[in-house]
Structures are given as C-alpha cells and as structure tokens.
Coordinates of C-alpha atoms in Angstrom, one line a residue:
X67 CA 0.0 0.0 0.0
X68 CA 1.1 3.6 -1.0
X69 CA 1.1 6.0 1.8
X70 CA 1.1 8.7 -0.2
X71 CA -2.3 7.5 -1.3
X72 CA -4.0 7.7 1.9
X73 CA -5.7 11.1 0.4
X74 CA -8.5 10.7 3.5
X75 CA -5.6 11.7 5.5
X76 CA -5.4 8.6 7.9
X77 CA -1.7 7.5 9.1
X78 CA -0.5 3.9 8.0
X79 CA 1.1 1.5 10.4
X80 CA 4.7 0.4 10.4
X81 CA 4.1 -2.4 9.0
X82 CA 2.6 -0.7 5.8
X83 CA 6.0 1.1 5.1
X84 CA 9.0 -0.4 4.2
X85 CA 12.3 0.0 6.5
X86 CA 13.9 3.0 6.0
X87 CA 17.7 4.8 6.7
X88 CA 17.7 7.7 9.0
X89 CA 16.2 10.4 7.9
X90 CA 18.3 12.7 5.6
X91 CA 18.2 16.1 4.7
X92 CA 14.5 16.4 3.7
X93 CA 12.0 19.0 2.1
X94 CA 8.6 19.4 3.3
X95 CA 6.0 18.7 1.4
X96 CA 5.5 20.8 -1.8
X97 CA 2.1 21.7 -0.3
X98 CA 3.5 23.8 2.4
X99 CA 3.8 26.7 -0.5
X100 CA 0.0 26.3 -0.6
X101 CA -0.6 26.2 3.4
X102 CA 1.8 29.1 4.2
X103 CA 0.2 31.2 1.8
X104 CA -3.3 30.8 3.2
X105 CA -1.6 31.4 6.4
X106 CA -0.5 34.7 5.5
X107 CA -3.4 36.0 3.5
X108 CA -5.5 34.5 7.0
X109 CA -3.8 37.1 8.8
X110 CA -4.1 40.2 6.5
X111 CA -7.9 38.7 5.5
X112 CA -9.8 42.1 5.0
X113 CA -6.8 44.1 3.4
X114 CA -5.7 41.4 1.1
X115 CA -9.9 40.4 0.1
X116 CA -10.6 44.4 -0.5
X117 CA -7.1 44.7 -2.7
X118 CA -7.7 41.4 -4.6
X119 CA -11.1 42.3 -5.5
X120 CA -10.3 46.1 -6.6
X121 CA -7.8 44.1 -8.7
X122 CA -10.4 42.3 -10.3
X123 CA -12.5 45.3 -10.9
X124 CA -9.8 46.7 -13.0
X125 CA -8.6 49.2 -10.4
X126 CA -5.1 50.0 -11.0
X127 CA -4.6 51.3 -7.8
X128 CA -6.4 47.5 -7.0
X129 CA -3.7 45.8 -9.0
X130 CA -1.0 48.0 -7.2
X131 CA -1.8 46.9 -3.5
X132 CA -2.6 43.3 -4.9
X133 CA 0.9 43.0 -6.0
X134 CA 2.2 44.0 -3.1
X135 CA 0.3 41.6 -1.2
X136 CA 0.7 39.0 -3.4
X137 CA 4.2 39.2 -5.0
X138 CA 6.2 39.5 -1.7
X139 CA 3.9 36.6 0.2
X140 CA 4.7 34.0 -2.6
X141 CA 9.0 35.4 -2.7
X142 CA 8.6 34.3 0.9
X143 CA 6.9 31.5 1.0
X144 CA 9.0 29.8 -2.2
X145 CA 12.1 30.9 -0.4
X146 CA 11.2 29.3 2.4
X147 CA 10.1 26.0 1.0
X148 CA 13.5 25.0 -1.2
X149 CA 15.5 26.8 2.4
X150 CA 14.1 24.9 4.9
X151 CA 15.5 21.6 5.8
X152 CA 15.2 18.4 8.8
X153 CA 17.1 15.7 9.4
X154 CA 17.8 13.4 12.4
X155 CA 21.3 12.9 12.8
X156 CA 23.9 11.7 16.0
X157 CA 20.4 11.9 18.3
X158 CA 19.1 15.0 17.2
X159 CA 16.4 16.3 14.8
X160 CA 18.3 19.4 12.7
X161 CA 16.4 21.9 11.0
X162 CA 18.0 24.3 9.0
X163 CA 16.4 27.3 7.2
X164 CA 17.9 30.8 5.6
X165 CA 19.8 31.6 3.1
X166 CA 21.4 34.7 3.5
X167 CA 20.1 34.9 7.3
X168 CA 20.7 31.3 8.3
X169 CA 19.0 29.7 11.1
X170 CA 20.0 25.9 12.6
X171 CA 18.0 24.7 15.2
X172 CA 18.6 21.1 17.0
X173 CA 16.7 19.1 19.2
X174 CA 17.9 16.2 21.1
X175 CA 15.7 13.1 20.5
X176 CA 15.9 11.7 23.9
X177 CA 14.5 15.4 25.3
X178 CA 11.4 15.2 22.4
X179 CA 8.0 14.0 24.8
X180 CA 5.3 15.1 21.8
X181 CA 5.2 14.6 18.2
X182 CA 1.7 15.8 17.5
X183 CA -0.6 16.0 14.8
X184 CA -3.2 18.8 13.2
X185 CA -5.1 17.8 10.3
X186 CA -7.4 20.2 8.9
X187 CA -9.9 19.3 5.9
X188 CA -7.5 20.4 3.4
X189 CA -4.7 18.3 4.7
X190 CA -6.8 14.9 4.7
X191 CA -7.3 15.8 1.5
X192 CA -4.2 16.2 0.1
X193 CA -2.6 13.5 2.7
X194 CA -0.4 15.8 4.6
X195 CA 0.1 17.1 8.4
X196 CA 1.2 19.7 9.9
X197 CA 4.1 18.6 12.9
X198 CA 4.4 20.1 16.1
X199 CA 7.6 18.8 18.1
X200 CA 7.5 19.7 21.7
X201 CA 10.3 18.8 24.4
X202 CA 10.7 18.4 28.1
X203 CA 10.4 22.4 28.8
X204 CA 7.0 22.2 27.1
X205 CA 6.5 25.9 27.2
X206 CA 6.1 25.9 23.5
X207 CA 6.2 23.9 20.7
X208 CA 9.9 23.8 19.9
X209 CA 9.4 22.9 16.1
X210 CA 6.8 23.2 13.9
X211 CA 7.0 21.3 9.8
X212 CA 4.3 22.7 7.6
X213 CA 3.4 20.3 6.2
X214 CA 5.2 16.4 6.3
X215 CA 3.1 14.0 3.5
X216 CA 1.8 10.4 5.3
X217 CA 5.1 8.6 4.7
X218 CA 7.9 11.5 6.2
X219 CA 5.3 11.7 8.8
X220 CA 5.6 8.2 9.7
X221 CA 9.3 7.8 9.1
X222 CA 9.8 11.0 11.7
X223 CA 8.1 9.3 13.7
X224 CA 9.5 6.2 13.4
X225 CA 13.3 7.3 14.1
X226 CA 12.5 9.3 16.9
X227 CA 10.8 6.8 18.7
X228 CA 13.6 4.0 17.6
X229 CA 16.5 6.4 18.5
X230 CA 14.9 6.7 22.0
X231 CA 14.3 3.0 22.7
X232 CA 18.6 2.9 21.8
X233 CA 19.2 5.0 24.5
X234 CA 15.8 3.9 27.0
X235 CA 15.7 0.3 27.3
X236 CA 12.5 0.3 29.4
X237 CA 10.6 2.0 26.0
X238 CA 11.8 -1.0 24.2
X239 CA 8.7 -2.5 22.4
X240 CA 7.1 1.2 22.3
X241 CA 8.2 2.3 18.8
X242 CA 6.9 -0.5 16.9
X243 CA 3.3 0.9 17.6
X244 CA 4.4 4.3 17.5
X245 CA 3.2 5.2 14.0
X246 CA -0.7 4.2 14.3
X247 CA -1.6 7.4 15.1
X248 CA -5.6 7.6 14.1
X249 CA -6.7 4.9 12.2
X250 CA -7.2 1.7 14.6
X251 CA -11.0 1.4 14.6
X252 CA -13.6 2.9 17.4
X253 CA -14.5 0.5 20.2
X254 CA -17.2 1.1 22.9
X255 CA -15.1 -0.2 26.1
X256 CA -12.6 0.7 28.3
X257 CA -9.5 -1.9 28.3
X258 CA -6.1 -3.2 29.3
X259 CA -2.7 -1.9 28.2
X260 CA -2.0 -4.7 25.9
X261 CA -5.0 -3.8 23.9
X262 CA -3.3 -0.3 23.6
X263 CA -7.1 1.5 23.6
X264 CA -8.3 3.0 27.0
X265 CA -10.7 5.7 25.7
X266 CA -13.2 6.1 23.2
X267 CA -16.5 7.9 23.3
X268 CA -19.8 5.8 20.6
X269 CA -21.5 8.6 19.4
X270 CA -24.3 8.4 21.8
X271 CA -22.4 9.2 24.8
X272 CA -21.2 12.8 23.0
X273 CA -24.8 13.7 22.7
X274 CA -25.3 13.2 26.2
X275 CA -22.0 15.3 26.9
X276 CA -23.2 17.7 24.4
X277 CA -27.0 18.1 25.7
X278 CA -25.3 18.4 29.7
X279 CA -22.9 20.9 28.6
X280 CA -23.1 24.6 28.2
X281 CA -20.8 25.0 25.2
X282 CA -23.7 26.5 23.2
X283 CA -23.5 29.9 24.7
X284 CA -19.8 29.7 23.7
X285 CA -21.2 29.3 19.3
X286 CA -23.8 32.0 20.0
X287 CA -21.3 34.4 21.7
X288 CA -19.2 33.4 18.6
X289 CA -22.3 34.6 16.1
X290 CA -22.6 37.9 18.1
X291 CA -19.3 38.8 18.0
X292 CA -19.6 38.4 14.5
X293 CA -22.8 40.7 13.8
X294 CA -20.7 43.5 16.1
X295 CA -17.5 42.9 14.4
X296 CA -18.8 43.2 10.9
X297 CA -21.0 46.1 11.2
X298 CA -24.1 44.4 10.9
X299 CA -26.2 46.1 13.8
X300 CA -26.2 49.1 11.3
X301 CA -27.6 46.8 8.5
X302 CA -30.4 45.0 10.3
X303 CA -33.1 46.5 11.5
X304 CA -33.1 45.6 15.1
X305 CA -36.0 47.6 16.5
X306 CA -38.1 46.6 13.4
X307 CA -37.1 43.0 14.4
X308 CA -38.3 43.4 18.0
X309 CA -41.6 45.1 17.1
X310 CA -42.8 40.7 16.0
X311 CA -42.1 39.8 19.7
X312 CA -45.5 39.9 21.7
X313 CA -45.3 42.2 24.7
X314 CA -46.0 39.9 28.0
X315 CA -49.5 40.4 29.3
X316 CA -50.0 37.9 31.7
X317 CA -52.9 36.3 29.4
X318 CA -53.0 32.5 28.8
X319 CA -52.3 32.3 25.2
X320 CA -49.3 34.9 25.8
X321 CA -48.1 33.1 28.6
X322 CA -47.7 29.6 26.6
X323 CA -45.8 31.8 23.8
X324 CA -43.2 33.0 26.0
X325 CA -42.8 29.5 27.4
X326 CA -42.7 28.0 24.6
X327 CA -40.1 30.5 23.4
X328 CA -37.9 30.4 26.5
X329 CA -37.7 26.5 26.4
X330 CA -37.3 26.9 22.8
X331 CA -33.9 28.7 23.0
X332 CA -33.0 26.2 26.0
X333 CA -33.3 23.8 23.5
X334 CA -31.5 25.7 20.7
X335 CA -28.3 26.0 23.3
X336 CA -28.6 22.4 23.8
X337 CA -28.3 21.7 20.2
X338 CA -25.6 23.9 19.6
X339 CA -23.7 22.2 22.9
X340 CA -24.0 18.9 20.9
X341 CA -22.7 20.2 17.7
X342 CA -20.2 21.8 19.3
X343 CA -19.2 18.0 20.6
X344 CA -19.2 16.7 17.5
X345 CA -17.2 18.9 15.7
X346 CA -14.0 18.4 18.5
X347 CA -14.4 15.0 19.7
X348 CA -15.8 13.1 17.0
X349 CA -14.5 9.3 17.0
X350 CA -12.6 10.5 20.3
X351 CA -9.6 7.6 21.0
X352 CA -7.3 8.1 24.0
X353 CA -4.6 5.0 23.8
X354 CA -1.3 4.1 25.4
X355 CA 1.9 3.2 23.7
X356 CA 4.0 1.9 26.9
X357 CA 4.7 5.3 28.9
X358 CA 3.1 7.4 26.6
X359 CA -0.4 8.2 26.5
X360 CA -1.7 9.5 22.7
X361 CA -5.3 11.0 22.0
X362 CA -6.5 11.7 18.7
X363 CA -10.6 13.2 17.6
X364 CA -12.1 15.4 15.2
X365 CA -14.8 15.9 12.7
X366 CA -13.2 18.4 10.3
X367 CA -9.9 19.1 11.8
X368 CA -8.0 16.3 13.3
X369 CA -5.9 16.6 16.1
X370 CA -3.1 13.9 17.7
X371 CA -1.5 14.8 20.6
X372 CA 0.6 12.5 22.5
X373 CA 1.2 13.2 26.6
X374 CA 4.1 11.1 28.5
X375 CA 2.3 9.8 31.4
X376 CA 5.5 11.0 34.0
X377 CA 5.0 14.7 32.8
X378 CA 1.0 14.5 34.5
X379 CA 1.4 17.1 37.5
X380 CA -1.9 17.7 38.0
X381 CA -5.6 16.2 37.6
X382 CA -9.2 17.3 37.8
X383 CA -12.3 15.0 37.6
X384 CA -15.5 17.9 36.1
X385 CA -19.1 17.6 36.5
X386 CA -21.5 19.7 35.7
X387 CA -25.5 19.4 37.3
X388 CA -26.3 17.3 34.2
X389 CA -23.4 15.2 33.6
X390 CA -23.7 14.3 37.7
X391 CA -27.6 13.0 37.1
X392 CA -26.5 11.3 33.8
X393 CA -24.0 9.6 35.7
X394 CA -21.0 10.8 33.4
X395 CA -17.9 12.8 34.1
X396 CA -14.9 14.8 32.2
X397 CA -11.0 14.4 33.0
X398 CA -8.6 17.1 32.4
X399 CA -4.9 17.1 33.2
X400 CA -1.9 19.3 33.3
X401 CA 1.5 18.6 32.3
X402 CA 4.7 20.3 33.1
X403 CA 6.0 23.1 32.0
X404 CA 2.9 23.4 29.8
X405 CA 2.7 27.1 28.7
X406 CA -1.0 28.5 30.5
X407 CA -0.1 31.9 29.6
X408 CA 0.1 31.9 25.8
X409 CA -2.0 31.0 23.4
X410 CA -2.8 27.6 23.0
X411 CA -3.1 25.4 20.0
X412 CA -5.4 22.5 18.9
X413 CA -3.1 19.7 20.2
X414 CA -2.7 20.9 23.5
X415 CA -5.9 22.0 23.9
X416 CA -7.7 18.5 23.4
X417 CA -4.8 17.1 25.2
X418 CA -5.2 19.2 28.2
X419 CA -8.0 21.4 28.5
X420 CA -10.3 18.3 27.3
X421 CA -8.1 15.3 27.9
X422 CA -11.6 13.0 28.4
X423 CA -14.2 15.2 27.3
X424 CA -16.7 12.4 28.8
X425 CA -16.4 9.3 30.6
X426 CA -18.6 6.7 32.4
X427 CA -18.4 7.0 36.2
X428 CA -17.9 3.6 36.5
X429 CA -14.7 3.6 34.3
X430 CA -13.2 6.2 36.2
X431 CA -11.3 4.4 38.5
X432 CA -9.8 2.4 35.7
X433 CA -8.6 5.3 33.7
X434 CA -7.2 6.8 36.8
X435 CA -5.1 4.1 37.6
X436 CA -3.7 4.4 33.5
X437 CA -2.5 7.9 34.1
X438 CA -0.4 7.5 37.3
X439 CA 0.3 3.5 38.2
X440 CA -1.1 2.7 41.2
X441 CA -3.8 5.6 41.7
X442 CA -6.7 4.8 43.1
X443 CA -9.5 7.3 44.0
X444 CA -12.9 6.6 45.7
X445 CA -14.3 10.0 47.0
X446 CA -17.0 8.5 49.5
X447 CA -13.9 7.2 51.5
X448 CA -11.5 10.0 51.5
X449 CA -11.0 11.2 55.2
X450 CA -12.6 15.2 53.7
X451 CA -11.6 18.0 56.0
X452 CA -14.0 20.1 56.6
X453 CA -13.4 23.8 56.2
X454 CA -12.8 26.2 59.7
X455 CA -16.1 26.1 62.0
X456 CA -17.1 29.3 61.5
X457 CA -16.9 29.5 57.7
X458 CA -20.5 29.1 56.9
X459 CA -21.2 32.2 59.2
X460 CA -18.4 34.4 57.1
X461 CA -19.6 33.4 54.1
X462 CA -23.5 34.4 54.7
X463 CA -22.0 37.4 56.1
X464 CA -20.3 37.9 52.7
X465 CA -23.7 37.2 50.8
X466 CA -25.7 39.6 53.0
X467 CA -23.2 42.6 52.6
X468 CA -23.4 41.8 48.6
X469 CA -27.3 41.9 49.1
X470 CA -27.0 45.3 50.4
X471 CA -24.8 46.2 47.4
X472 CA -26.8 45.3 44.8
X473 CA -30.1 46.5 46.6
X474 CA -28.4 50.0 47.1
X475 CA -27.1 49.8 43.0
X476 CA -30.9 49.1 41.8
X477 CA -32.3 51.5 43.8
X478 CA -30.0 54.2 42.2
X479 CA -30.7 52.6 39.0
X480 CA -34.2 52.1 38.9
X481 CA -34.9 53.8 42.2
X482 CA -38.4 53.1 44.5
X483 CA -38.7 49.4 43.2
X484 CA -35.0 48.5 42.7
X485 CA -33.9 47.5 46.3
X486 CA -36.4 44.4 45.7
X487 CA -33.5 43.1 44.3
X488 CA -31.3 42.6 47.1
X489 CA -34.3 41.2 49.0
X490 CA -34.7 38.7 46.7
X491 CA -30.8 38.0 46.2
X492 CA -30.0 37.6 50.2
X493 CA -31.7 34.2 50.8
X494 CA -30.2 32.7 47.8
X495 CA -27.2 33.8 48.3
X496 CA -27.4 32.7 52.1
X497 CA -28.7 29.3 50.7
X498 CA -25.6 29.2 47.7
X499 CA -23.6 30.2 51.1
X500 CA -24.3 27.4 52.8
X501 CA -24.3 24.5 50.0
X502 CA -20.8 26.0 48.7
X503 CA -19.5 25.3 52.2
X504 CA -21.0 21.8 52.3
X505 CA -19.3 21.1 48.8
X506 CA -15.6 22.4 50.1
X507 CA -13.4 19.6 51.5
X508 CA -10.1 19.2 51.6
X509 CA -7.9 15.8 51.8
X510 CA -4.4 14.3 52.1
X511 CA -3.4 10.9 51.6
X512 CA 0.4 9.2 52.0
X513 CA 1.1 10.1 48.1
X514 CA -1.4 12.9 47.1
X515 CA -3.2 16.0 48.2
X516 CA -7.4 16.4 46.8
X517 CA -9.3 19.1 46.3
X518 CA -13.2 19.2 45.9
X519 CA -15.1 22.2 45.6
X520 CA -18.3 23.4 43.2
X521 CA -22.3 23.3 43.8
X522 CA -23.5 23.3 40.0
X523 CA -20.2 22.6 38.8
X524 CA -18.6 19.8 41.2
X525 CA -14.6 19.4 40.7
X526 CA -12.0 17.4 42.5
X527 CA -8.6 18.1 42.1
X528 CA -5.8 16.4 42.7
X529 CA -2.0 16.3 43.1
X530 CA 1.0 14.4 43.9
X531 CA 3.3 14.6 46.4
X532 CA 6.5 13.9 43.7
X533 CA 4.7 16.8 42.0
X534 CA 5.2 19.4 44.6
X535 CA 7.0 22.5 43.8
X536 CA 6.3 24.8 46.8
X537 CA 3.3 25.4 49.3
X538 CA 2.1 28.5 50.5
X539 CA 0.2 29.4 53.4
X540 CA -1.6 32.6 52.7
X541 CA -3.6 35.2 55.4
X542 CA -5.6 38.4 54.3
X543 CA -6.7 40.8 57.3
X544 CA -9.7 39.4 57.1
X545 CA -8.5 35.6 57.7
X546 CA -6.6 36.8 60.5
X547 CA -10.0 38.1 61.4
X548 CA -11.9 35.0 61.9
X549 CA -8.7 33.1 62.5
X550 CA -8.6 31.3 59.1
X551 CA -5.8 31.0 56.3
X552 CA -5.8 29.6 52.6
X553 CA -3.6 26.5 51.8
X554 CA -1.6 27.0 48.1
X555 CA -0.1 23.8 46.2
X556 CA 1.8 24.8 43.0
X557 CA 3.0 22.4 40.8
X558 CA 6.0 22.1 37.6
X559 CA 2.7 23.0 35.3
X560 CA 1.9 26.5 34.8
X561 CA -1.7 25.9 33.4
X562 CA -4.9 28.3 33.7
X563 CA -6.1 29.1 37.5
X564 CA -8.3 25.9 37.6
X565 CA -5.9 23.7 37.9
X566 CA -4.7 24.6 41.4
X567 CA -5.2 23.5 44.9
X568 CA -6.2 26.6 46.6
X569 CA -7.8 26.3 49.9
X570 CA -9.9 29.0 51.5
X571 CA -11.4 29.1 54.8
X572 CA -9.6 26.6 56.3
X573 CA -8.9 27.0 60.1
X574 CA -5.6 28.9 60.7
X575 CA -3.8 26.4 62.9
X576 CA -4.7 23.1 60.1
X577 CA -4.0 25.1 57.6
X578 CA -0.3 26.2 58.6
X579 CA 0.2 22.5 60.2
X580 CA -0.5 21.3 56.4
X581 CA 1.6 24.0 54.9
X582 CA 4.8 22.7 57.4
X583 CA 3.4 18.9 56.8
X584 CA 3.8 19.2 52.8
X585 CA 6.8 21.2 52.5
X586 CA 8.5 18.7 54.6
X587 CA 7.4 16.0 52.7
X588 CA 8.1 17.3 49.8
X589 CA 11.6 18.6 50.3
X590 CA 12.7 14.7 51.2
X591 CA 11.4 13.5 48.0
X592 CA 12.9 13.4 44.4
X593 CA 10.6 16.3 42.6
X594 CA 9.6 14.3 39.4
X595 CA 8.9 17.5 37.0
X596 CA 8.6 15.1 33.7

C-alpha cells in the first residue's frame, strides 16, 4: 500500500512502510507553498480580500496593493520551501532554514515527549500534516514542519521513537506501535494496556455530553461577536425586528408563547452544545503506547497529541449538574511546564483542557489508575476535612453585605422598586452560602493531596506529592479576622487558575500545620517534574 495515497488523510502503520535509513536532509511537502500562503493572506484577511477584488475590478490602484500583497507573500513562502530543511542525525532532529540569514535549530531526541498532529480538511485531503515537536520544557512547541506528506510523517516518527528505545531500554517495544496514530478502529469499552485503547466515546455518549454541557453559549457568543464585528447592527433593522415579539400580558395564550419560546432557546443552546461535541471530539480515541499516553478526535480538523504519562502534575475530575444526574464525568490534566499563559493550540488544547471530554463513572477508577500507576480514588472514603467552623457564618456574612450592594445599585438605578433586588438575592445567596460550604473539602493521603469544591459545577482536584513544587500558606486581614488561612499547592505546570489546589477558609492552625506537613514531605522527595 502507498502511503502517499491515503488522500483521507489517515496515518499507516509500520508495518505498511518499508524499513527505512535515518532520515536525511528532507523537504517538506511541496504543499506547504499552498498552506503558508493561506496562512498569511488569514492574517491580512480584509486588506488582502478588498485589494484582490479592486484588482479584479480593473482598479489600477487594486492591482498595485494586490501586488504588493501578493508578490512578496509567494517570494517568501517559495524561499522558504526550497531553504528549509530536517534531518535526524547523532540523536538529534536538525532543522536548517535561511539563506542569507541562516537559522540551525537542534533538538535532542531523547528530550522530544510530543510529536503531534493537526489535520485540517485540506490536509486529509491532500494526505499531509502539519508537525508540532514539543520537548521536556514544554512551554512551546519547539518545532513546527508545515506540512510532512503520510510517509515523512511516519518515518519521523518512526526514528524518533527507535533512537529513543537505543538510549531507553525500558521504551523497548514502544516504537513499533508508534506510527498508528488515528486509524485503529472505534470500540465502545474501556480496556487493558495490551490492547493499547483506553478511551473512546460511541456517538451516543457525546450527545449526552453535548446536551449536559453549556458550550452552546460559547457558538452564540461566537455569532454575536460576528454581527458587532462586521457592522451588521447598522444593516439590520433591530428595533423593526423586535416590534414581532409579543409584549407579556400575563394572558394564557401569551403566557404559553413566551414558554414556549424560552424552552425553545434552552433547546437551541442544547443543540448547539451537541454540535459543538461533535465537531472536537468526533471518533474520540485516547490510547497508550507503553509510557506514553496518545489521543486523537475530530470531525473536520483532526488533532493527535501524544502526553508522557511522568509529565501528568496535576488532575481534575469535572461535573456539571447534568453530567452528575446522567452519571458521566470529564477528565482534564496538566502537564509540566505546559505554557498557561500563551495561546494555546489545537493539540494541546484537546490534550489538556479536554483530555476526556466524557467518561462513564464507572470507568473512572480504571482510567485513573492508567494515568499514574497505582492511583486509586474513591471520594466517599476519602477522610474530607472540613473547612474552619465558623466558615458558613463568614460566608452568609459575605452574601448579606453583597445583598445590600446590589439593593443600594438598583435602587439608584431604577430607584423606588430596585432595592427588591437585594431582597430577593440575600436568601439565595445565604442558601448558595451554605451548600458551597458543604461542597468544600479538603484531603491528604500518604502520596497525594485532593481538592473538591463546586455546587452546580462539582470538581475534584488532585496532586502528587513527587509533583510538589512549593506550598504556601496565605492570610488576608480578614482571615486573621476570623482566625482562618488559605492552603496553596503549586505544581511544575503552569496551566490556567483551575488547575490549582487553593484552599480557602480553612482553620488557621490546620492550615499552617498542612503548609509545614507538605513542604517537609516534599523537600525529602525526588521532585519528578517530567
């Protein structure tokens, strides 16, 4: 079989290829003039679009900014194609590019943890990938090949993984399965090691995920962004649009109208949750190749993004109010050194933010036990602590004075009738007060530190004591107040704020006995960063 004919953009096994040498000083694909070209036009969309059609109008001036567009963007991106060279040679992947400005860039092997994937429409097409080499320091992707065809793909990844079995006996056995990226077939269960699939999600379970989640407000924020960012509140007639909506009246008939359109757009968000779904997880497959842990999905645009199991600092188990009642839950994870601050792309992304977009309860504990040997996690037995005695009395505290707030801002706003507001708000937010508190616990074990906190939104977080980088033990003048103190965890990965332990309320004394506990623990053991 011809790799190069795998046009639907799916990656061959090893045994499909035939042995090659080490990889030699190698072009990219010639389609990587194409790909960098609609990169840069992407970025100069709206100057390039008006030029290029002004162009085609027969506008001189037109044909004078097209040029400049045009001409300089394809110089580049020819130069850069017959410049631009990799190789692996003496344990490292080289890439050299420049001509008169030369670059060299080299990577050992034995530091390279992810050789991932993107695969957008386009590139299953043509049967090509764009590469994205990332190393231990994992703060950004240390190489990037636009674009490999199937077969350099497959022999990059090939030599990287058989240079680091030379030099890591343990991985011996790993390479051989290392090119079968995202074409073994979907199956419905979770299973062993040796059958190299943990994950994968039948299409019914998405729906579920996609009807529990709330990812539907994220498209429709999307369209409105759109109708502000393209002027179109000043081509629609917005008022004459609003004049079709019924006034409420309080009437029977109007009454079943405005439920039935309120339930309607419930529905619609719902919908849009499950498309949502479908476009990023579609035929969803998490698998492990020995240490290394490798998930690929995706409707459109597929993504495969591999994550060494020693580099997991830092786990969360999600559940939202509807994924709790359905009986599902979502896994994220954070690795070291992974960049939180920047911009993120696809691969890291799915393999991060959405490591196991949805899950089973019942297979939870076996997944767990994949991602760190050994871990076992059953949150009805965990000894919780509870937070400081009198933290359900600060906290209604806190919800009456934001009562008062918000009763003194709607009176100013809408004056006699507004302070109804903060009437209404102060026994919710006494009751929210009180179930938060409830939902707040806090729990070491002899190897890791948990974290549960959330009333609509339940998560438990967890950590490792090998993981540790520093703890903090933290007092505003209020703590000291009410004789309370927050408990900080950090860990090697520097992801976004949800992926913390970060205690609040805890009782002043536990929480600084924990703070001395930790570090001490953690100062005697070998930090294992990944």
């Amino acid at each position: 079989m011809d790799p190069e004919n795998h046009v639907n953009g799916d990656i061959p096994s090893v045994s499909e290829l035939p042995e090659t040498a080490p990889i030699h000083p190698t072009w990219l694909h010639p389609s990587s003039l194409v790909f960098d070209l609609l990169s840069y036009f992407r970025q100069l969309l709206i100057p390039a679009g008006v030029a290029l059609f002004s162009a085609a109008s027969g506008s001189l001036t037109g044909m004078v900014i097209a040029f400049v567009f045009l001409v300089p963007a394809v110089m580049r991106s020819v130069f850069q194609y017959f410049t631009l060279r990799y190789m692996i040679d003496g344990g490292e992947l080289i890439i050299r590019k420049g001509f008169l400005f030369r670059s060299l860039r080299t990577i050992p092997i034995n530091r390279i943890q992810n050789v991932d994937l993107v695969q957008n429409p386009l590139h299953r097409l043509l049967g090509v990938a764009e590469v994205r080499v990332e190393t231990a320091s994992g703060t950004e992707t240390e190489a990037r090949l636009r674009v490999l065809s199937i077969r350099q793909v497959v022999a990059l990844r090939r030599e990287i993984f058989r240079e680091q079995d030379v030099t890591s006996p343990e991985n011996a056995g790993i390479s051989s399965h290392g090119e079968n990226l995202i074409t073994e077939s979907t199956s419905t269960h979770l299973r062993d090691v040796d059958g190299r699939t943990l994950v994968t999600i039948p299409m019914e379970r998405l729906l579920r995920a996609g009807l529990a989640s709330d990812r539907g407000m994220l498209l429709i924020g999307v369209v409105v962004g759109l109708f502000w960012q393209l002027d179109l509140e000043n081509q629609v007639d917005l008022r004459g649009l609003l004049r079709f909506i019924p006034q409420f009246d309080g009437t029977v008939w109007n009454t079943f109208i405005w439920t039935a359109a309120i339930l309607g757009v419930l529905l619609l968000l719902r919908i849009l949750g499950v498309f949502w779904y479908l476009l990023r997880f579609y035929d969803y497959r998490l698998s492990r190749f020995g240490e290394d842990l490798r998930v690929s999905c995706g409707l459109f645009t597929r993504v495969s993004a591999t994550i060494p199991r020693n580099r997991i600092q830092f786990i969360s188990i999600h559940r939202t109010f509807l994924m709790k009642w359905m009986g599902l839950a979502a896994v994220r994870i954070e690795t070291a050194g992974s960049g939180g601050g920047q911009a993120e792309n696809a691969s890291s992304t799915v393999s991060r933010r959405w490591f196991v977009p949805v899950i089973p309860e019942q297979m939870l504990p076996e997944l767990l036990s994949e991602l760190r040997s050994g871990l076992t996690l059953d949150e009805h037995q965990l000894a919780w602590q509870p937070l400081a005695t009198n933290a359900l009395s600060r906290m209604i505290r806190m919800s009456v004075v934001g009562s008062l707030i918000l009763g003194v801002a709607g009176y100013f706003a809408i004056h006699a009738w507004g302070w109804i507001a903060g009437l209404v708000a102060m026994p919710l937010l006494a009751w929210w007060s009180r179930k938060k508190s409830k939902a707040m616990r806090y729990c070491r074990t002899d190897d890791k530190i948990v974290y549960r906190n959330g009333v609509l939104h339940r998560k438990t977080s967890m950590t490792f004591f090998d993981k540790v980088q520093t703890a903090r033990f933290e007092q505003s003048p209020f703590d000291r107040r009410w004789n309370q103190g927050r408990l900080v965890v950090d860990t090697a990965a520097a992801g976004p704020a949800e992926h913390v332990i970060s205690v609040r309320f805890l009782d002043a004394e536990f929480a600084k006995a924990e703070f001395r506990h930790i570090s001490a623990i953690a100062s005697t053991m070998q930090p294992d960063f990944g």
